[in-house]
Coordinates of C-alpha atoms and ligand atoms in Angstrom, one line a residue:
X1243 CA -113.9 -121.1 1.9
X1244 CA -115.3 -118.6 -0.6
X1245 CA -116.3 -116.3 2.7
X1246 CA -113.3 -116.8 4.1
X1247 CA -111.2 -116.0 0.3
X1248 CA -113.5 -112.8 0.7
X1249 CA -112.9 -112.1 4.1
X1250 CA -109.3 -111.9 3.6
X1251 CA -109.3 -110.0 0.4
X1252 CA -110.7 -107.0 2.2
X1253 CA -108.1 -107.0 4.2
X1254 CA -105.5 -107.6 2.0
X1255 CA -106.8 -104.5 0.2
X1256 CA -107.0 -102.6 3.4
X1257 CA -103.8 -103.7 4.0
X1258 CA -102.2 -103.2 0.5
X1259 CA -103.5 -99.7 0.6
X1260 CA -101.3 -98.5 4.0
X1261 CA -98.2 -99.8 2.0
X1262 CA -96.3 -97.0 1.9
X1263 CA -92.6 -97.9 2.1
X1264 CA -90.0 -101.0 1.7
X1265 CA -91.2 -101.6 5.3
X1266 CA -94.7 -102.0 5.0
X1267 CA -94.3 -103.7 1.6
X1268 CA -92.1 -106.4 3.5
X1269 CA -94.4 -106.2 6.5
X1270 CA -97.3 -106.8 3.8
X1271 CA -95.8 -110.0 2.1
X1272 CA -94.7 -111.5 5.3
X1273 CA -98.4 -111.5 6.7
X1274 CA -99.8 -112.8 3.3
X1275 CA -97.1 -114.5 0.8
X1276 CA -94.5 -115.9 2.9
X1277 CA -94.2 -119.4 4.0
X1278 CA -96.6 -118.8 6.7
X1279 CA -98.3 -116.5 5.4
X1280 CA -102.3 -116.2 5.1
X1281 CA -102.4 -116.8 1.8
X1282 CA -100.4 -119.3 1.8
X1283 CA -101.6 -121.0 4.7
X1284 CA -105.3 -121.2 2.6
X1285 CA -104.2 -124.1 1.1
X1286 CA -103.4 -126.2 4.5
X1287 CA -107.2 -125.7 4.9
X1288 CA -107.8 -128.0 2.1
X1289 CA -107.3 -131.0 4.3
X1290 CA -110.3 -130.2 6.7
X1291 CA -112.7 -130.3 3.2
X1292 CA -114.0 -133.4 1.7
X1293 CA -112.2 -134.9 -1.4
X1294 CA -115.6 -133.6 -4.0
X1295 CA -114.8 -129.7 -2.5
X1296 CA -110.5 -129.7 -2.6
X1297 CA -110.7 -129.5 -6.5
X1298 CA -112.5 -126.3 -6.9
X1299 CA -111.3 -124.4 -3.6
X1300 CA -107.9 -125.4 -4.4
X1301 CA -108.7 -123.8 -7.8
X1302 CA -110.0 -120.1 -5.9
X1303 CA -107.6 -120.3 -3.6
X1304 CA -104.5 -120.2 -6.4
X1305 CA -106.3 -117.7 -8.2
X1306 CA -106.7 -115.8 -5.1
X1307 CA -102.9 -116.1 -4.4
X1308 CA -102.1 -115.5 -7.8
X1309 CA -104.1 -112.1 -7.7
X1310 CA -102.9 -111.1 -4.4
X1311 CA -99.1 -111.8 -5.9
X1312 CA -100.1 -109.3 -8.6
X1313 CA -101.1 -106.8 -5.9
X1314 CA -97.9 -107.4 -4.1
X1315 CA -95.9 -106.9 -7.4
X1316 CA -97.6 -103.6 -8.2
X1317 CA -97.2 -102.3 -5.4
X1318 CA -93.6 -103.5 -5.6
X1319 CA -92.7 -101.7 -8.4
X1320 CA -94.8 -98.5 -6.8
X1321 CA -92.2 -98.2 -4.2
X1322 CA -89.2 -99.1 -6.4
X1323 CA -90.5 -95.8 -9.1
X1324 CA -91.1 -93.7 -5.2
X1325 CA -87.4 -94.6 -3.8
X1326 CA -86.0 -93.4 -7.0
X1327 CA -88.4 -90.0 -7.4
X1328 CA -86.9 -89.3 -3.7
X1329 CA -83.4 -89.8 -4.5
X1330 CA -83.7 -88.2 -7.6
X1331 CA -85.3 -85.4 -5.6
X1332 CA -82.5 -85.3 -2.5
X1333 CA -79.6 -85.6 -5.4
X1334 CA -81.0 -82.7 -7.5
X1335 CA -78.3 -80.2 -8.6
X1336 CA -79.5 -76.7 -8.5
X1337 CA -77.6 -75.4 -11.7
X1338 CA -79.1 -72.1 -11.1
X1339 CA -76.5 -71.3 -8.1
X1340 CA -73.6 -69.4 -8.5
X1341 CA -70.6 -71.5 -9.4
X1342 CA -67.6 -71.7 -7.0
X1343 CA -64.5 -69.8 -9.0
X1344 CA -61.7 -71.7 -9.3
X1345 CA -58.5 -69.0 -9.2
X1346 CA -56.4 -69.1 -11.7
X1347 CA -53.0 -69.3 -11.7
X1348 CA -50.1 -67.9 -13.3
X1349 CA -46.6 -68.2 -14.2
X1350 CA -43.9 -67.3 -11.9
X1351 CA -42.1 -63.5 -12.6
X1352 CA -39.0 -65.9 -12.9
X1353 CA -40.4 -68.2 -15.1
X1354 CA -41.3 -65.1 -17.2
X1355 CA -38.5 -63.6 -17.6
X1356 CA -36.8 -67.1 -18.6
X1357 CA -39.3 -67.7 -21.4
X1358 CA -39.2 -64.2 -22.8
X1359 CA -35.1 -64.3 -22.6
X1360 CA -35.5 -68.2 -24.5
X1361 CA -37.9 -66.9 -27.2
X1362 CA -35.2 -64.0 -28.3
X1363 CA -32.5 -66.6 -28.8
X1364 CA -34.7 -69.7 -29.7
X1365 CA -35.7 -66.7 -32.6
X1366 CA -32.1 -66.8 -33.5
X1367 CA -31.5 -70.6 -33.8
X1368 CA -30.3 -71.0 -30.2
X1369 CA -30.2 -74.5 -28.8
X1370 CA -31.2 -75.0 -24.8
X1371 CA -29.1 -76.9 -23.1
X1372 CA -29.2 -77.7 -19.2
X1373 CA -26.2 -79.0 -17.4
X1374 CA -26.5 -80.4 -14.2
X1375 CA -26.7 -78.5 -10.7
X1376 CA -24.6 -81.3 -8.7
X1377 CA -21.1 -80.0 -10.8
X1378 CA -17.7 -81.1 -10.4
X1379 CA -15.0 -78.6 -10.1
X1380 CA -13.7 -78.8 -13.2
X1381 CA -16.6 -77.8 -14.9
X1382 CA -17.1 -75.1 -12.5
X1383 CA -14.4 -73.6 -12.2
X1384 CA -10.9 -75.8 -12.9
X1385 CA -11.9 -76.0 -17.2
X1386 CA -13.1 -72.4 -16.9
X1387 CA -9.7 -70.9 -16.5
X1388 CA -10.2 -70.8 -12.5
X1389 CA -7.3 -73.4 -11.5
X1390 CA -7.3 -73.9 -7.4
X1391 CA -6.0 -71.2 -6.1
X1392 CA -7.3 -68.8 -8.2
X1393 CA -8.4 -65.7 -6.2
X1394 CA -11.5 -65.4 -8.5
X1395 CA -12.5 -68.3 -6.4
X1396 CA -13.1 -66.4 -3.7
X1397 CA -15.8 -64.7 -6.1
X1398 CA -18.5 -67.0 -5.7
X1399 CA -19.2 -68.5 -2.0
X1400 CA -19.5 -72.1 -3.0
X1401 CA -21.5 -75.1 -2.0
X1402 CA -19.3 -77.7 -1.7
X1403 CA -20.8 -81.0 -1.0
X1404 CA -17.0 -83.3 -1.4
X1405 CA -13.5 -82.4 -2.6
X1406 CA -14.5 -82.4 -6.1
X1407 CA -18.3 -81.7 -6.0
X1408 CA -20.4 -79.0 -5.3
X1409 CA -23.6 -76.9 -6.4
X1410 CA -22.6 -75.2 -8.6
X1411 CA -22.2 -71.7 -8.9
X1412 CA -22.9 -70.5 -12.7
X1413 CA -23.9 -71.9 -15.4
X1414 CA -20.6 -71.4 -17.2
X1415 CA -19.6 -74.7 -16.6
X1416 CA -22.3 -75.9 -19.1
X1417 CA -20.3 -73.6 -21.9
X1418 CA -17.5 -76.9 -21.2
X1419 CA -20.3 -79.7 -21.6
X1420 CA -21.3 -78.2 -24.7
X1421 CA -18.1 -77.6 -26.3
X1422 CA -17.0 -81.0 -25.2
X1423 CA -19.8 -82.8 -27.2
X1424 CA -20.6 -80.2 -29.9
X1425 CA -18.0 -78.6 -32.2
X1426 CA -18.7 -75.5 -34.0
X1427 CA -20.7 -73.7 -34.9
X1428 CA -22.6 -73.1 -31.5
X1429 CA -25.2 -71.6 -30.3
X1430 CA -26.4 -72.6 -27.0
X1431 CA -28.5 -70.8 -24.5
X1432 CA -28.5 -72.6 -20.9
X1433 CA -30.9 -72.1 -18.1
X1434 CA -30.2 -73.2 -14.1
X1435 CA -30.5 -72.8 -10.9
X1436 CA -27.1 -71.8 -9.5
X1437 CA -26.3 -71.9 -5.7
X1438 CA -24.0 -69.1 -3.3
X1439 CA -23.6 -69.3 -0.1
X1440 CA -24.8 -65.3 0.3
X1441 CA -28.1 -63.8 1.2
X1442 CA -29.5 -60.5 1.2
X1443 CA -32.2 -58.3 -0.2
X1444 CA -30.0 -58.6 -3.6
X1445 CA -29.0 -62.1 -3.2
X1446 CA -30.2 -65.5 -2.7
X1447 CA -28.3 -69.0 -1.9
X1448 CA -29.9 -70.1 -4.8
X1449 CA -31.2 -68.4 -8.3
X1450 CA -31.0 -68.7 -11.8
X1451 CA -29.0 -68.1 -14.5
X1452 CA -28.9 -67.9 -18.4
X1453 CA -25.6 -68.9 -19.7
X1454 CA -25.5 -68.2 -23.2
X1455 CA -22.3 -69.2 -25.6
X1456 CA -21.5 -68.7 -29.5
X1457 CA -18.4 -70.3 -31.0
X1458 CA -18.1 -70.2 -35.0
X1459 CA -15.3 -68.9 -37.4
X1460 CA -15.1 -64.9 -37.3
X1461 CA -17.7 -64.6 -34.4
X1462 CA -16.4 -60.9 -32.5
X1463 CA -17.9 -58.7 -29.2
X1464 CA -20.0 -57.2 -32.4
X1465 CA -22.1 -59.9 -32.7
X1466 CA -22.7 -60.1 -29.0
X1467 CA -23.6 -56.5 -29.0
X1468 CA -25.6 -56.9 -31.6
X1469 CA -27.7 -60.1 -30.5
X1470 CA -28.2 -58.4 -26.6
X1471 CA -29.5 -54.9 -28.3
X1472 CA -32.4 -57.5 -29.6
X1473 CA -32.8 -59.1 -26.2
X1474 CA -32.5 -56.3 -23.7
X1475 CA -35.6 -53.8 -26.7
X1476 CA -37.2 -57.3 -26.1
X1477 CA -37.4 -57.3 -22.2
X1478 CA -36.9 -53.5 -21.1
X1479 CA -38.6 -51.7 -24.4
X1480 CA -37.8 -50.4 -28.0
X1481 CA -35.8 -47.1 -26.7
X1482 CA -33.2 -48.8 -24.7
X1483 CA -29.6 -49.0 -25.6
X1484 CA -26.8 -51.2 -24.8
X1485 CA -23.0 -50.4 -23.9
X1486 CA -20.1 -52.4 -23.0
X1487 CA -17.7 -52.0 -19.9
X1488 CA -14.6 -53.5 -19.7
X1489 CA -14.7 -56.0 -17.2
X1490 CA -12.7 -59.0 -15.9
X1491 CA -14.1 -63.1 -15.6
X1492 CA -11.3 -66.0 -16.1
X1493 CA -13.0 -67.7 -18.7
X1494 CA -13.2 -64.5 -21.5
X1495 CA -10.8 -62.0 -22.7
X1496 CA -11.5 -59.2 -23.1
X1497 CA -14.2 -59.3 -20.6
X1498 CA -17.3 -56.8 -20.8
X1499 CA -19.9 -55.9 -18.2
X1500 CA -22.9 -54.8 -20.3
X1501 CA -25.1 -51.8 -19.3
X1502 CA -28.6 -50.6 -20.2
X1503 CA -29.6 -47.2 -20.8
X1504 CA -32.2 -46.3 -17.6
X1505 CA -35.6 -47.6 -19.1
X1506 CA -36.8 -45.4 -15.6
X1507 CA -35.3 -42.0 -16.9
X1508 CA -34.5 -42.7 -20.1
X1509 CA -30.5 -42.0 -19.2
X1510 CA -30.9 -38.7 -17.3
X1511 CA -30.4 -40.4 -14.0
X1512 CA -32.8 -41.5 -11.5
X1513 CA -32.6 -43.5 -8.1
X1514 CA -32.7 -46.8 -10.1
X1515 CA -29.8 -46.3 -12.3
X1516 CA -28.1 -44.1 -9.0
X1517 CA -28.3 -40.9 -11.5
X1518 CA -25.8 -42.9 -13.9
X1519 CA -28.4 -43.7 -16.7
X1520 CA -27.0 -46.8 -17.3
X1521 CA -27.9 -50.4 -15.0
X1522 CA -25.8 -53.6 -15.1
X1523 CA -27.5 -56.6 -16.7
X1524 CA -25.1 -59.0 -17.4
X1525 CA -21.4 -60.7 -17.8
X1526 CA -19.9 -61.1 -20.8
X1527 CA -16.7 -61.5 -23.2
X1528 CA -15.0 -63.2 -25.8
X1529 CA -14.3 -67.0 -24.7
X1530 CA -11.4 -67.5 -23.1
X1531 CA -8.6 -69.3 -25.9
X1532 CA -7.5 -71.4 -23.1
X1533 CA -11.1 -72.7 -22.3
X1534 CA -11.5 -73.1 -26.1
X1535 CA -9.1 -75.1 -26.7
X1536 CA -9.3 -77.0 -23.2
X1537 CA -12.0 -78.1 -25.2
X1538 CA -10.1 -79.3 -27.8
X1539 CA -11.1 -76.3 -30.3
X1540 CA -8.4 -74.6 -32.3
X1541 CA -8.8 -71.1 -31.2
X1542 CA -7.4 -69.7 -34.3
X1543 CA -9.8 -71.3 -36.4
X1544 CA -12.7 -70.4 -34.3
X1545 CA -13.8 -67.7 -31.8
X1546 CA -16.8 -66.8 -29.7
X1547 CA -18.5 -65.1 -26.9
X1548 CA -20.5 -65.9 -23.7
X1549 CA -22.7 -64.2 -21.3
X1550 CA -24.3 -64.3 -18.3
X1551 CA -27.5 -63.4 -17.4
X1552 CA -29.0 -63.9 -13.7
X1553 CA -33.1 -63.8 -14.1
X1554 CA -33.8 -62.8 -10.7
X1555 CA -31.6 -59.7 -11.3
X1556 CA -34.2 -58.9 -15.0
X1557 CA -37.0 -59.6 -12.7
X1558 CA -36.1 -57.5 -10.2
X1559 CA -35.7 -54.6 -12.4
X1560 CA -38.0 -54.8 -14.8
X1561 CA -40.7 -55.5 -12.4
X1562 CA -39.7 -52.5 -9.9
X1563 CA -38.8 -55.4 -7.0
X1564 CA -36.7 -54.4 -4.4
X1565 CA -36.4 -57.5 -2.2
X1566 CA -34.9 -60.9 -4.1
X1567 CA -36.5 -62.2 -1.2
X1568 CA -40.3 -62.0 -2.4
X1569 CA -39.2 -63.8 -5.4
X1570 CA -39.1 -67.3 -3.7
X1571 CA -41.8 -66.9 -0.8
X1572 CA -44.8 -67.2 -2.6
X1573 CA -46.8 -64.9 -1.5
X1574 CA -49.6 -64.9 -3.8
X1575 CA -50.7 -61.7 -3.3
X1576 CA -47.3 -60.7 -4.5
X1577 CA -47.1 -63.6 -7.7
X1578 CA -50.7 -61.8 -8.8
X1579 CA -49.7 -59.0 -9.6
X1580 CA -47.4 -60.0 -12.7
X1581 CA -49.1 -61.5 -16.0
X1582 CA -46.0 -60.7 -18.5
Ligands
LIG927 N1 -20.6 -66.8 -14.6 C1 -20.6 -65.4 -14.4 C2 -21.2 -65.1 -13.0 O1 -21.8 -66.0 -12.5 C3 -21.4 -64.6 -15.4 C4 -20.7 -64.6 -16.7 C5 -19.8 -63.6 -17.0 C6 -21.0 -65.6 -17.6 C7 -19.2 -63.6 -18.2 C8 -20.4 -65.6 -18.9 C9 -19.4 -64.6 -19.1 O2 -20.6 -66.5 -19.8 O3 -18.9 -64.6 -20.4 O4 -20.9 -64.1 -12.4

């Protein structure tokens, strides 16, 4: 038996010495440890030896199974440590390579022109409110002085969706919304999108507004003039200047169309301002008394004035952009190029 024990264990070693993966390590306890095994099968030789000898080759043959388990669960744990080193090896990150740069975005001219118009007013205790885009008719127009057949209808090409609904086509009618909820004193400032059915390099079927709107005892065209000198030195630069033309929308009286001095020329005339010196910003006036009190506000307690701003037409200008058009196909080698 002893020969035999020894016989095997050179082999086992010889053996145990080519294991070199989970293969052979399986291969490896299948010849030896397994049910029928060689190891294992040792102990079936007991029966052929007489009762005096089974004691003590039973005896070598466990400690030669035990030993040749110990082997197994060396090498066991060999290959375990070696499958890990490898997948440690093939997973390795190489953090001296160059990263991959992620490009960064940026805001939208639009969206830059909105915030910097919001931070002059939200400066002057301006609320924001938004109305909504789906608007009835009253709002619109019926509430804003423009009853049915009113020929300043025919102003704005409207979206109409029913009867009574449509997209709406300024954001005047949030100037009802507010009044409506809010008494004075008021100071609202109310960004959109507004919708036209028009297209061309100077318009869109759809762009944005700011509608802004004051209503408080004494409030004149000075205090306009006043609060769009701080917002147009904001947005165009310190030198520029501000003058009202007489003008005529439904829903104010008097009505003014405000002009800024040529930031291009400085007011000598150049191809932007058509060799005027001055370029139209926005629409504005004194509200309306009918829409005032419409809104059930006594208009000779109270006055105030609105405007009108559209942001695609500050963007345009103050960014040197002659198509509306590039303003909504972003083209990002056209959005790059603005940052403020
Ligand atoms: N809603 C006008 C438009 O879309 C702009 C406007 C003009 C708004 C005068 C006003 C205003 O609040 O007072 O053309």
């Amino acid at each position: 038996m002893q020969n035999l024990i020894d016989q095997m264990a050179k082999k086992v070693d010889e053996d145990l010495a080519k294991v070199s993966s989970n293969e052979t390590l399986a291969e490896f306890w299948q010849t030896y440890l397994s049910k029928n095994g060689q190891v294992t099968g040792l102990m079936k030789q007991l029966r052929n030896l007489s009762a005096d000898e089974r004691p003590k080759a039973g005896k070598v043959i466990n400690e030669f199974k035990a030993k040749v388990q110990a082997q197994y669960d060396q090498a066991a744990l060999r290959m375990k440590q070696l499958e890990l080193a490898q997948r440690n090896a093939a997973e390795a990150v190489d953090i001296t390579l160059p990263a991959k740069m992620r490009p960064q975005g940026a805001l939208h001219p639009i969206t830059l022109v909105k915030n910097q118009v919001i931070d002059v007013f939200a400066g002057m205790g301006f609320e924001i409110f938004e109305g909504p885009e789906i608007e009835d008719d009253d709002h619109n127009f019926t509430r804003l002085n423009i009853p049915k057949d009113h020929p300043a209808r025919d102003m704005q090409d409207t979206f109409y969706i029913t009867d009574e609904y449509l997209l709406r086509t300024q954001t005047s009618g949030g100037q009802i919304r507010v009044m409506d909820s809010k008494k004075p004193p008021i100071k609202v400032l109310s960004p959109g999108r507004v919708f036209r059915a028009d297209s061309d390099a100077t318009h869109s079927p759809m762009f944005h507004q700011m509608e802004g709107l004051v209503v408080d005892k004494g409030i004149t065209l000075c205090d306009l003039q006043g609060m769009l000198d701080c917002l147009v030195k904001e947005l165009f630069g310190s030198s520029v200047r501000t003058r009202l033309r007489p003008s005529y929308f439904p829903f104010t009286e008097p009505s003014v169309e405000v002009d800024v001095s040529c930031f291009e020329c400085g007011g000598t005339g150049c191809s932007l301002c058509k060799g005027t010196g001055w370029i139209e910003i926005l629409g504005s006036g004194v509200v309306n008394q009918n829409v005032l009190r419409g809104c059930g506000i006594a208009p000779e307690v109270y006055s105030g004035f609105a405007f009108g701003i559209g942001i695609e037409r500050i963007a345009m200008l103050k960014y040197g952009i002659n198509n509306m058009g590039l303003l909504f196909e972003n083209d990002l080698r056209f959005l790059k190029q603005f940052s403020e």
